[in-house]
PDB file of C-alpha atoms in Angstrom:
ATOM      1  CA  UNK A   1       8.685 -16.863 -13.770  1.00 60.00           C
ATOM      2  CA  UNK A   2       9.936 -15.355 -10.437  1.00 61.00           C
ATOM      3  CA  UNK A   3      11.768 -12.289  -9.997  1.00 60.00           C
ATOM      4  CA  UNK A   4      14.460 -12.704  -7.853  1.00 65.00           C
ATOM      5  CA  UNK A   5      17.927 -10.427  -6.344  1.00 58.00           C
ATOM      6  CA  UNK A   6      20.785 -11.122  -7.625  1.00 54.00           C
ATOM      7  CA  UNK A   7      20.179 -12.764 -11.282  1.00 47.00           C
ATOM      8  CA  UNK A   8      22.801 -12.874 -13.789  1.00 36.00           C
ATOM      9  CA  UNK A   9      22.675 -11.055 -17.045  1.00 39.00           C
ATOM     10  CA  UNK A  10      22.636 -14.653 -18.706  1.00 40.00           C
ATOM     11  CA  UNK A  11      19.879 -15.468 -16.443  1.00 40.00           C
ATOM     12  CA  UNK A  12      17.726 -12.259 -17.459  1.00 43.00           C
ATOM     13  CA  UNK A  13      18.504 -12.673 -21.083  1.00 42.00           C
ATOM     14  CA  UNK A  14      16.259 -16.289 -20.294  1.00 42.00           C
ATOM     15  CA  UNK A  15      13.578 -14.966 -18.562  1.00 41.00           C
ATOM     16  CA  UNK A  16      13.536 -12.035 -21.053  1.00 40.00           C
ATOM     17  CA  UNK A  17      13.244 -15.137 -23.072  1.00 36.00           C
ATOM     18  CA  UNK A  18      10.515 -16.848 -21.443  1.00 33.00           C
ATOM     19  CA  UNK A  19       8.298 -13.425 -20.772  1.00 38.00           C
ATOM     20  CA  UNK A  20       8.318 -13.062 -24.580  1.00 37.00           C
ATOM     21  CA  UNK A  21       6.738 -16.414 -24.733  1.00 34.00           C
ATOM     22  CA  UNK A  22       4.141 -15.870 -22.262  1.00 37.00           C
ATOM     23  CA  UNK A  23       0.305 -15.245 -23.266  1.00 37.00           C
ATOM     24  CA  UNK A  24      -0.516 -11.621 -23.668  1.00 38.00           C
ATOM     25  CA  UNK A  25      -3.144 -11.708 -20.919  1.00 37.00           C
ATOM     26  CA  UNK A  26      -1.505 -13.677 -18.359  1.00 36.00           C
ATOM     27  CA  UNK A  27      -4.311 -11.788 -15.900  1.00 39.00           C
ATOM     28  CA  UNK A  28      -8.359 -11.957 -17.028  1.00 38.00           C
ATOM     29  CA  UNK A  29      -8.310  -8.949 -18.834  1.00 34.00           C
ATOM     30  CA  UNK A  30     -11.280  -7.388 -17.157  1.00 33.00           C
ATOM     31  CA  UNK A  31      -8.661  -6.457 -14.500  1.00 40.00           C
ATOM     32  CA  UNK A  32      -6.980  -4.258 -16.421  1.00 40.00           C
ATOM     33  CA  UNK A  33      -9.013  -0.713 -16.914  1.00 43.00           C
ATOM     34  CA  UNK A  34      -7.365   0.233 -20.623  1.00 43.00           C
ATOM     35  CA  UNK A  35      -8.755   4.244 -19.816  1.00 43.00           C
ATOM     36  CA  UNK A  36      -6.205   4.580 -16.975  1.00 45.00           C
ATOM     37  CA  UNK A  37      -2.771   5.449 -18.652  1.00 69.00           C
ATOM     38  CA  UNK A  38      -0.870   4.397 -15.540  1.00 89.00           C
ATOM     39  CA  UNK A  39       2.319   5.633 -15.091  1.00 93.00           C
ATOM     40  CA  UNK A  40       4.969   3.534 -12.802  1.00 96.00           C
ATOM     41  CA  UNK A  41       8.296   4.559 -11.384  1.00 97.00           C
ATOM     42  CA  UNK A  42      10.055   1.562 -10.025  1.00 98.00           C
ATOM     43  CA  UNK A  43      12.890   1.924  -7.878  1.00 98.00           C
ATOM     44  CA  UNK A  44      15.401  -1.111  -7.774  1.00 96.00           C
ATOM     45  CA  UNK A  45      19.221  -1.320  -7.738  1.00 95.00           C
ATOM     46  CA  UNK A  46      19.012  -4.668  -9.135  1.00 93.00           C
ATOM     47  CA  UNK A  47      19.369  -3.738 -13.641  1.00 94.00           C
ATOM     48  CA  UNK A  48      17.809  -7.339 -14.582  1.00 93.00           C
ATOM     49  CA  UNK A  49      15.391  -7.061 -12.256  1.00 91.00           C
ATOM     50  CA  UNK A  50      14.269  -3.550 -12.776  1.00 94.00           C
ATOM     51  CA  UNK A  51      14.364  -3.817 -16.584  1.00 94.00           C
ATOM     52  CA  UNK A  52      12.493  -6.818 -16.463  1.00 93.00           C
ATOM     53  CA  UNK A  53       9.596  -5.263 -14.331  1.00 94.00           C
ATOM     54  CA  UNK A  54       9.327  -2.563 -16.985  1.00 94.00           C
ATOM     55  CA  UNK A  55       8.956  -4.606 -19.841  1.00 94.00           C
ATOM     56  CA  UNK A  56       6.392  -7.404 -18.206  1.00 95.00           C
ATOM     57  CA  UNK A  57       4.431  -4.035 -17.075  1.00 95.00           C
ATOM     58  CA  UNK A  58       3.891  -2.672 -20.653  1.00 92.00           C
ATOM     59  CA  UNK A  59       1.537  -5.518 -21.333  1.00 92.00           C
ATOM     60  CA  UNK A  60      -0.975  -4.324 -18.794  1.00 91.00           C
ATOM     61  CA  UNK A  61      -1.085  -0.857 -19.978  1.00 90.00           C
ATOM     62  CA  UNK A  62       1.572   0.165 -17.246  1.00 93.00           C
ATOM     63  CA  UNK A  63       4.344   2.441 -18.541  1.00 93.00           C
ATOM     64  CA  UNK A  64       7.083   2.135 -15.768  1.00 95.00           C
ATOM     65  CA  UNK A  65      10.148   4.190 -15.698  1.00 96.00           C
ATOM     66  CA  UNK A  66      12.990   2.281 -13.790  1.00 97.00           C
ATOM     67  CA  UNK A  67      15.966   3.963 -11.404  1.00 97.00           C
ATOM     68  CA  UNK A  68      18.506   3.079  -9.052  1.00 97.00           C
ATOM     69  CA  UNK A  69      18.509   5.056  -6.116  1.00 97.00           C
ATOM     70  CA  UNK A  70      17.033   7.970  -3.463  1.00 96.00           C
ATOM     71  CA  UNK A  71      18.746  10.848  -5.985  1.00 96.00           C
ATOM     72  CA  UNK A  72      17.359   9.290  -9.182  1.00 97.00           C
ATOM     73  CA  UNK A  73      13.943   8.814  -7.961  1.00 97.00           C
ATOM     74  CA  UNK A  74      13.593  12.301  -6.661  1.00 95.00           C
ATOM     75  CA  UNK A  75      14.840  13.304  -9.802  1.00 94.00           C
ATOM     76  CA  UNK A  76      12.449  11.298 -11.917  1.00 94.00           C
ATOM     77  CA  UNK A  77       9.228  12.628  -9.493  1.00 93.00           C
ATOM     78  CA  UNK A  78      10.411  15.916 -10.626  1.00 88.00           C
ATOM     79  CA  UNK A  79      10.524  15.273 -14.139  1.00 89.00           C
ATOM     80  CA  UNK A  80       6.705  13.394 -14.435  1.00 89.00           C
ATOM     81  CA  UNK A  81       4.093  12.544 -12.808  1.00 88.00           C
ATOM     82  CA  UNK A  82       3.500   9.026 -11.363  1.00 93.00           C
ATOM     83  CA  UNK A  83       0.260   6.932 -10.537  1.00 92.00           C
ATOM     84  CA  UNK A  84       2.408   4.893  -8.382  1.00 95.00           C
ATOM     85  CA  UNK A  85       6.018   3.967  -7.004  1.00 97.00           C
ATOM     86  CA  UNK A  86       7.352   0.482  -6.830  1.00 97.00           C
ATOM     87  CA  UNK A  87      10.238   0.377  -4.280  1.00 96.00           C
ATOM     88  CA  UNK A  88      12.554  -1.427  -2.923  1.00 95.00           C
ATOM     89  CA  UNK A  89      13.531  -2.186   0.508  1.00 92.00           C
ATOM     90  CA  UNK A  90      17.089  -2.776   0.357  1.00 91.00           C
ATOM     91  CA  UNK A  91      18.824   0.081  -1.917  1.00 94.00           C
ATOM     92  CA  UNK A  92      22.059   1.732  -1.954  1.00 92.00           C
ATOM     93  CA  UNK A  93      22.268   4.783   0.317  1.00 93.00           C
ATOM     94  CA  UNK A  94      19.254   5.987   1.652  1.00 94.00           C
ATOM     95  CA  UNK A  95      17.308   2.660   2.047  1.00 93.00           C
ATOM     96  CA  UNK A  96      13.799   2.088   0.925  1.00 93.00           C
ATOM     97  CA  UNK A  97      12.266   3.029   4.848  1.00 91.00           C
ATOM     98  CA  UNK A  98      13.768   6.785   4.493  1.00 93.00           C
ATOM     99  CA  UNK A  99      12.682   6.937   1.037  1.00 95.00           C
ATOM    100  CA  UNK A 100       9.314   6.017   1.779  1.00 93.00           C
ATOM    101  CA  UNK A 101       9.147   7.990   4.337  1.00 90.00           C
ATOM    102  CA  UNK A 102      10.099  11.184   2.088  1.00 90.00           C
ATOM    103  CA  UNK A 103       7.441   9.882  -0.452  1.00 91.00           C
ATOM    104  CA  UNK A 104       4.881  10.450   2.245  1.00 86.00           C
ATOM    105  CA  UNK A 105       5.587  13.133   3.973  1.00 81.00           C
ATOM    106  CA  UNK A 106       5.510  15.229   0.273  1.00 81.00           C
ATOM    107  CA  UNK A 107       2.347  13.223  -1.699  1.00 81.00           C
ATOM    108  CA  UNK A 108      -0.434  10.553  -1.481  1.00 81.00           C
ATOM    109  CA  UNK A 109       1.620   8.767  -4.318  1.00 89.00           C
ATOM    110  CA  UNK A 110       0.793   4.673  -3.570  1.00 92.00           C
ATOM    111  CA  UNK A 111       3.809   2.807  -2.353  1.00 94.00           C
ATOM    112  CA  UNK A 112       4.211  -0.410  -2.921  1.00 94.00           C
ATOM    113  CA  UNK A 113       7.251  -1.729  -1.367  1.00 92.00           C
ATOM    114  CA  UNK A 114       9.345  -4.487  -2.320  1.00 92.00           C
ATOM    115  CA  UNK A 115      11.682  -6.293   0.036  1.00 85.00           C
ATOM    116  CA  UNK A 116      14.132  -9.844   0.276  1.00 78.00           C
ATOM    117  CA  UNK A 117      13.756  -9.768   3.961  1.00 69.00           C
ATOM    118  CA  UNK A 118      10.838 -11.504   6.011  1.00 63.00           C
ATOM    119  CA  UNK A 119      11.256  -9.738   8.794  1.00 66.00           C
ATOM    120  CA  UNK A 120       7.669  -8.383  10.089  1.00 68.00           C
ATOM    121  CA  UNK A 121       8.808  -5.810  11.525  1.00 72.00           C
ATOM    122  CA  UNK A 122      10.701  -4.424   8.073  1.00 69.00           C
ATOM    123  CA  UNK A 123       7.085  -4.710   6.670  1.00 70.00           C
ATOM    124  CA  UNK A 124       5.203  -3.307   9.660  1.00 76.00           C
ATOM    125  CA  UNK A 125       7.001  -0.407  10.038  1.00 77.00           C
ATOM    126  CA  UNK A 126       6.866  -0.018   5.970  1.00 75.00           C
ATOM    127  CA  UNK A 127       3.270   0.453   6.261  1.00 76.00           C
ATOM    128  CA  UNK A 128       3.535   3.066   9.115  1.00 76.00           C
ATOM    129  CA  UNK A 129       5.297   5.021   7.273  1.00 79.00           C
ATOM    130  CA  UNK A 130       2.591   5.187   4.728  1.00 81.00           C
ATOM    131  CA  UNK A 131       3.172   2.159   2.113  1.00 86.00           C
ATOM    132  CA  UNK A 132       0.225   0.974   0.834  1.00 87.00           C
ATOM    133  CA  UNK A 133       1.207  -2.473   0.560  1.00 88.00           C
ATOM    134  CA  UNK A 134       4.302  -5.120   0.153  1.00 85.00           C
ATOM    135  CA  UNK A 135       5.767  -7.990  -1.720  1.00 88.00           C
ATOM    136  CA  UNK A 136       8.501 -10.165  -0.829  1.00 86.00           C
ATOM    137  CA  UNK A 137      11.182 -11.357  -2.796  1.00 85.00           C
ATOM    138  CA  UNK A 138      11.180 -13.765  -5.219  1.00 86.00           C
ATOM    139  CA  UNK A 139       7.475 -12.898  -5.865  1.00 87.00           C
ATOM    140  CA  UNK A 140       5.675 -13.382  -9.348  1.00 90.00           C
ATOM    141  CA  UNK A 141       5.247 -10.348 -11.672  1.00 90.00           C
ATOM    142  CA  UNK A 142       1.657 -11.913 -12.064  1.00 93.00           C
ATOM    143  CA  UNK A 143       1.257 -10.772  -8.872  1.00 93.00           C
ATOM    144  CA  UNK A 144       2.723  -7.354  -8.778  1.00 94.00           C
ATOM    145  CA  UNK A 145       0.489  -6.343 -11.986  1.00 94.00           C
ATOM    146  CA  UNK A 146      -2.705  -7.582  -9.786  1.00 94.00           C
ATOM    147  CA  UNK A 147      -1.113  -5.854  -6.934  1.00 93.00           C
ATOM    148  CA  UNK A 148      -0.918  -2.349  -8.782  1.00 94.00           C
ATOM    149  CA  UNK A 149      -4.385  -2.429 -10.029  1.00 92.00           C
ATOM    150  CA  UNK A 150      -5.673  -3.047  -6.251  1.00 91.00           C
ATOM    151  CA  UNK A 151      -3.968  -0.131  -5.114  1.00 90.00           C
ATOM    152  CA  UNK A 152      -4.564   2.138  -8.319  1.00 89.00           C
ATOM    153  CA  UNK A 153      -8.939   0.815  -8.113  1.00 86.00           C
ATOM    154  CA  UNK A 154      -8.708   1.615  -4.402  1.00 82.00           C
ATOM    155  CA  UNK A 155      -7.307   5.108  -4.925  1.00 78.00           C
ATOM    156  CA  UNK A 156      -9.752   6.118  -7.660  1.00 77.00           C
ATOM    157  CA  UNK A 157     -12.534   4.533  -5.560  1.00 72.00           C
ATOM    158  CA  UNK A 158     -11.557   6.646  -2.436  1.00 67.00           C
ATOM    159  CA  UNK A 159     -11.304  10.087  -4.839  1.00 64.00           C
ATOM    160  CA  UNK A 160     -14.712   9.411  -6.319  1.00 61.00           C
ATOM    161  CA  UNK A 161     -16.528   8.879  -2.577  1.00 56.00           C
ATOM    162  CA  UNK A 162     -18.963  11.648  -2.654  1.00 49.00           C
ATOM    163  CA  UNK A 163     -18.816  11.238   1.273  1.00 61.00           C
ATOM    164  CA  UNK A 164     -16.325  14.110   1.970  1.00 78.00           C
ATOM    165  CA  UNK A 165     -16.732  14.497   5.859  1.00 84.00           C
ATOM    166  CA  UNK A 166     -17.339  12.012   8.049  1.00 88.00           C
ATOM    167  CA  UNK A 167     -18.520  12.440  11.908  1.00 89.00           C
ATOM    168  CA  UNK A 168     -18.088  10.120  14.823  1.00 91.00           C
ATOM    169  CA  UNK A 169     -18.369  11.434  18.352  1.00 88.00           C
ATOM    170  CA  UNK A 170     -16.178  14.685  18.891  1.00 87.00           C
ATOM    171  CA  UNK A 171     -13.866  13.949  15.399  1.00 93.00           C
ATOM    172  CA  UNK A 172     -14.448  14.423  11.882  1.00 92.00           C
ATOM    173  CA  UNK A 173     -12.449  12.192   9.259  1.00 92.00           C
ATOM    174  CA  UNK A 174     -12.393  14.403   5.741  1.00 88.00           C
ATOM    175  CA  UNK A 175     -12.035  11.613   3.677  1.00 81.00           C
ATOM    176  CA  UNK A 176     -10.469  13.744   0.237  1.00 78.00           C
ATOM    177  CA  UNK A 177      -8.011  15.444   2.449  1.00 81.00           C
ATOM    178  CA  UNK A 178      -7.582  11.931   4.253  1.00 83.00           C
ATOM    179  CA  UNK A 179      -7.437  14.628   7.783  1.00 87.00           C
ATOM    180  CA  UNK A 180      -8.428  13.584  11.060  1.00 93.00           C
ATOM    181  CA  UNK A 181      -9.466  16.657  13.144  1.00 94.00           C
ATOM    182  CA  UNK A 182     -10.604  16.733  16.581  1.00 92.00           C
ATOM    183  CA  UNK A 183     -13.102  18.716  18.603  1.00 89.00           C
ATOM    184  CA  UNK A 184     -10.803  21.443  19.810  1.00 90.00           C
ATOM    185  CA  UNK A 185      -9.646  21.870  15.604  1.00 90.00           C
ATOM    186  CA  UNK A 186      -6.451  19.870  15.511  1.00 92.00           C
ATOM    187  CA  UNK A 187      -5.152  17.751  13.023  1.00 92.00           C
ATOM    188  CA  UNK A 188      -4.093  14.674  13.900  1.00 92.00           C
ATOM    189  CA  UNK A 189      -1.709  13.074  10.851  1.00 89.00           C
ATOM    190  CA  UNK A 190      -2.556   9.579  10.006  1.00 88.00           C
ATOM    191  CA  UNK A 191      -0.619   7.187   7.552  1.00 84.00           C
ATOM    192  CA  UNK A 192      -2.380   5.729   4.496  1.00 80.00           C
ATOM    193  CA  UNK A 193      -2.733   2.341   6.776  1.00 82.00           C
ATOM    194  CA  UNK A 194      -4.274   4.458   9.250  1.00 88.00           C
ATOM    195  CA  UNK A 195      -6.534   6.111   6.747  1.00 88.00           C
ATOM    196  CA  UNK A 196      -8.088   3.460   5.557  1.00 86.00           C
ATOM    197  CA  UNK A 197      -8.401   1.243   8.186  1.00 90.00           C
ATOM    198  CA  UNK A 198     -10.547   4.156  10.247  1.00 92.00           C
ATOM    199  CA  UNK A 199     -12.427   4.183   6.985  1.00 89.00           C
ATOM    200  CA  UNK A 200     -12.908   0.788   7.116  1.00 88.00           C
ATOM    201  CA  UNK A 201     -14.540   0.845  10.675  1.00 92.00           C
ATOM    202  CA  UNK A 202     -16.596   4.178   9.827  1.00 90.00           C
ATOM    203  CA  UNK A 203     -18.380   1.644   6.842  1.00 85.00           C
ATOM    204  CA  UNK A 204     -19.313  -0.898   8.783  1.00 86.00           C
ATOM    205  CA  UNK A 205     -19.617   0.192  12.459  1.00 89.00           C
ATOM    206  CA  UNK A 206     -21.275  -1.934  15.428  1.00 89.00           C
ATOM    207  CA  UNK A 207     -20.459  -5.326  13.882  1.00 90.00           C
ATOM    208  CA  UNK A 208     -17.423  -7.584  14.786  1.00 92.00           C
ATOM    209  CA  UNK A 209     -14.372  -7.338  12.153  1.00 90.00           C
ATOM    210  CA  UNK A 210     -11.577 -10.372  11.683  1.00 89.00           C
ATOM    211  CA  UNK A 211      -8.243  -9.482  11.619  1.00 86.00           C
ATOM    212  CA  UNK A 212      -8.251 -10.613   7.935  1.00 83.00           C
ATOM    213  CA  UNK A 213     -11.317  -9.119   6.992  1.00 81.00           C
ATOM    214  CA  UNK A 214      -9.665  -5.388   8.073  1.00 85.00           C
ATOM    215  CA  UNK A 215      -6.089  -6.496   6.268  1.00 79.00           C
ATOM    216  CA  UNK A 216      -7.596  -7.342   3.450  1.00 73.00           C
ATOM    217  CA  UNK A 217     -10.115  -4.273   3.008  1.00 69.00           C
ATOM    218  CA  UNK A 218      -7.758  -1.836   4.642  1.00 65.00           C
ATOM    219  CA  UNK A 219      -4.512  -2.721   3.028  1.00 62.00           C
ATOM    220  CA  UNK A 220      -5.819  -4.221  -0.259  1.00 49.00           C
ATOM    221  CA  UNK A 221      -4.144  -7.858  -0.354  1.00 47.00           C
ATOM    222  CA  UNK A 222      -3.974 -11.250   0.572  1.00 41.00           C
ATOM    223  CA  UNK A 223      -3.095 -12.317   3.979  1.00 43.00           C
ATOM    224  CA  UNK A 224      -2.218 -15.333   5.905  1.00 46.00           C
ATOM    225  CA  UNK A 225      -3.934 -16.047   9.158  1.00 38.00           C
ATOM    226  CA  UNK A 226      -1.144 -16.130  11.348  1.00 43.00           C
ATOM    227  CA  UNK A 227      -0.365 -12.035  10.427  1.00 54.00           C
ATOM    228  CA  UNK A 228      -1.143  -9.913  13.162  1.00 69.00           C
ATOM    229  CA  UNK A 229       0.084  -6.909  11.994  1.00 77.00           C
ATOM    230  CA  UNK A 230      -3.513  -5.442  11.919  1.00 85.00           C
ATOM    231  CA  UNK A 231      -2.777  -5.283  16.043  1.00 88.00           C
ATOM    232  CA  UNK A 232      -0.399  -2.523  15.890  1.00 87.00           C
ATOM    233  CA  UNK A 233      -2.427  -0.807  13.339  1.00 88.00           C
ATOM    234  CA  UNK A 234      -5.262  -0.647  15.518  1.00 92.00           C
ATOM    235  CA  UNK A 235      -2.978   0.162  18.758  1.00 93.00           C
ATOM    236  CA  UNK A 236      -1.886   3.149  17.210  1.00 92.00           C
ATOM    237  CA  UNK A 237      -5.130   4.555  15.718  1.00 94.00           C
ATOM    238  CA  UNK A 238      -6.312   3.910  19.186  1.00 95.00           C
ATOM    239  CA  UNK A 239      -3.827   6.072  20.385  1.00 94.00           C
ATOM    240  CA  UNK A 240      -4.733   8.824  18.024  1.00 94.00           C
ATOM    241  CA  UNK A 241      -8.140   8.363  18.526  1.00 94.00           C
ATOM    242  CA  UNK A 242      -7.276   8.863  22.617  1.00 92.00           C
ATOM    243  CA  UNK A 243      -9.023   5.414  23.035  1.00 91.00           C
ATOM    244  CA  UNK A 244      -7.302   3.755  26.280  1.00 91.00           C
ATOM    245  CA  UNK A 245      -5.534   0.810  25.268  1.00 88.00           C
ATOM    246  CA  UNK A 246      -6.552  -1.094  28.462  1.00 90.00           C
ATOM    247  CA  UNK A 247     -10.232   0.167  28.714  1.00 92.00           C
ATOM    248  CA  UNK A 248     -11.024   0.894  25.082  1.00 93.00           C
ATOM    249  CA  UNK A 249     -14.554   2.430  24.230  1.00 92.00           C
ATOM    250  CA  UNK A 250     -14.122   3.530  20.120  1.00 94.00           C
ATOM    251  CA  UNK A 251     -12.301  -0.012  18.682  1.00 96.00           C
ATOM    252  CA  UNK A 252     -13.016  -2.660  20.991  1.00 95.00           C
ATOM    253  CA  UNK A 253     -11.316  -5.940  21.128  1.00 94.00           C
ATOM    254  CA  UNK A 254     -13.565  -9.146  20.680  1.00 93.00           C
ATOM    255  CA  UNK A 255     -11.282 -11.667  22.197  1.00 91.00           C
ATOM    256  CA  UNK A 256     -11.026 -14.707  19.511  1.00 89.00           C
ATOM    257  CA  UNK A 257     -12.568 -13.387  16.586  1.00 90.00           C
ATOM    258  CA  UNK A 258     -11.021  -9.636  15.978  1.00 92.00           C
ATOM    259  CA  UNK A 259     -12.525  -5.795  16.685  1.00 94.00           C
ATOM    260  CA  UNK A 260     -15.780  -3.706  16.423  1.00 95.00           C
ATOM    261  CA  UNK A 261     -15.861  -0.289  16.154  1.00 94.00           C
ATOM    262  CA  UNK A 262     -18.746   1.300  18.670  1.00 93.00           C
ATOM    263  CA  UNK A 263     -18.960   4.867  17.711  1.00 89.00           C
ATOM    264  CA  UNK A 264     -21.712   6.425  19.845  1.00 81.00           C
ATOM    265  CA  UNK A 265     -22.400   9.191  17.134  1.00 74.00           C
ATOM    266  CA  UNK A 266     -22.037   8.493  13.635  1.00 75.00           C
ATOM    267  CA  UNK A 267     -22.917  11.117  10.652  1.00 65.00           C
TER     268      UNK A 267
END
């Protein structure tokens, strides 16, 4: 089954259908941590498909609340409490880029964004503004659940690191906070993309890194080899960093094989 835009209510009533005849535990149920009571909020304009997310959800312990739009969403965020937000790219009104923009500038909430364009750039500049991943459309709801739990396992994983503060050369990386602060005491903001690809590099310093070694443990998902999104990532923590793009001494570029971080100072 693939969830698609634009199916017809005679098309959902089939795949309602044939999720009712699926197996229980379509994913090994080891990947599915029954203590979390996970709450989703999925935010799609498309009825069949949102109602169908829902429903498949429930069978991996994921209640998920479904709405239309920008206003219902901020509504339903100030009704409960979410573990994370399933969105949409393409939405009525304010599109899925302002809203997750909005998400991020007022919680850590995980994003997970879901869009029907290919465009890179739709999904790079998703993930500057702070999603924590993406799926695009049609996409198997096999795949969303497995998504979910990556995102939800990283999360608790990063808010159980005993490792609060973190110090290379003149910064400090606060990893609860998820603040960057320089020598002189400022703050320097960082998306969740950011975050955890400096985290990333602070782990496993002095060693060369593949482009799909840092997607994958920085951004939590599969990858193809030809992505090179992980470039602009590291351009603009380079520029927050103050690391010369053309003479770079902090996240150096091994030509053919990806980039090593080379902190002098490292506590």
């Amino acid at each position: 089954m693939i969830f698609n835009r634009g199916q017809t209510t005679a098309a959902h009533a089939g795949d309602r259908r044939t999720m009712q005849a699926l197996p229980e535990h379509t994913l090994d149920a080891t990947s599915t941590d029954q203590r979390w009571s996970v709450r989703a909020l999925i935010v799609d304009d498309d009825v069949a498909i949102r109602e169908l997310l829902c429903d498949y959800l429930t069978r991996f312990n994921i209640n998920a609340r479904g709405v239309t739009d920008g206003t219902q969403m901020r509504q339903a965020l100030t009704d409960e409490t979410f573990d994370v937000v399933v969105l949409d790219l393409m939405l009525p009104g304010e599109d899925g880029l302002s809203l997750c923009r909005w998400l991020r500038s007022t919680s850590d909430i995980p994003i997970l964004m879901l869009t029907a364009r290919c465009e890179p750039t739709d999904r790079i500049i998703g993930l500057e503004l702070g999603a924590d991943d993406y799926m695009a459309k049609p996409f198997e709801p096999r795949e969303l659940v497995a998504r979910i739990q990556t995102i939800l396992r990283r999360v608790r994983d990063e808010r159980s690191d005993q490792r609060t503060t973190i110090r290379f050369d003149a910064w400090r990386l606060n990893s609860v906070l998820r603040q960057l602060t320089a020598a002189d005491g400022l703050v320097v903001p960082l998306s969740n993309a950011e975050f955890r690809l400096l985290r990333v590099f602070l782990e496993r310093p002095h060693r060369v890194l593949s482009r799909e070694q840092l997607l994958d443990a920085a951004r939590g998902r599969s990858i193809e080899a030809f992505d090179r999104s992980i470039d602009l990532l590291v351009s603009r923590l380079r520029q927050k960093l103050g690391d010369d793009p053309k003479n770079p001494q902090l996240i150096k570029t091994v030509r053919g094989e990806g980039y090593l971080f080379d902190a002098r100072e490292l506590g």
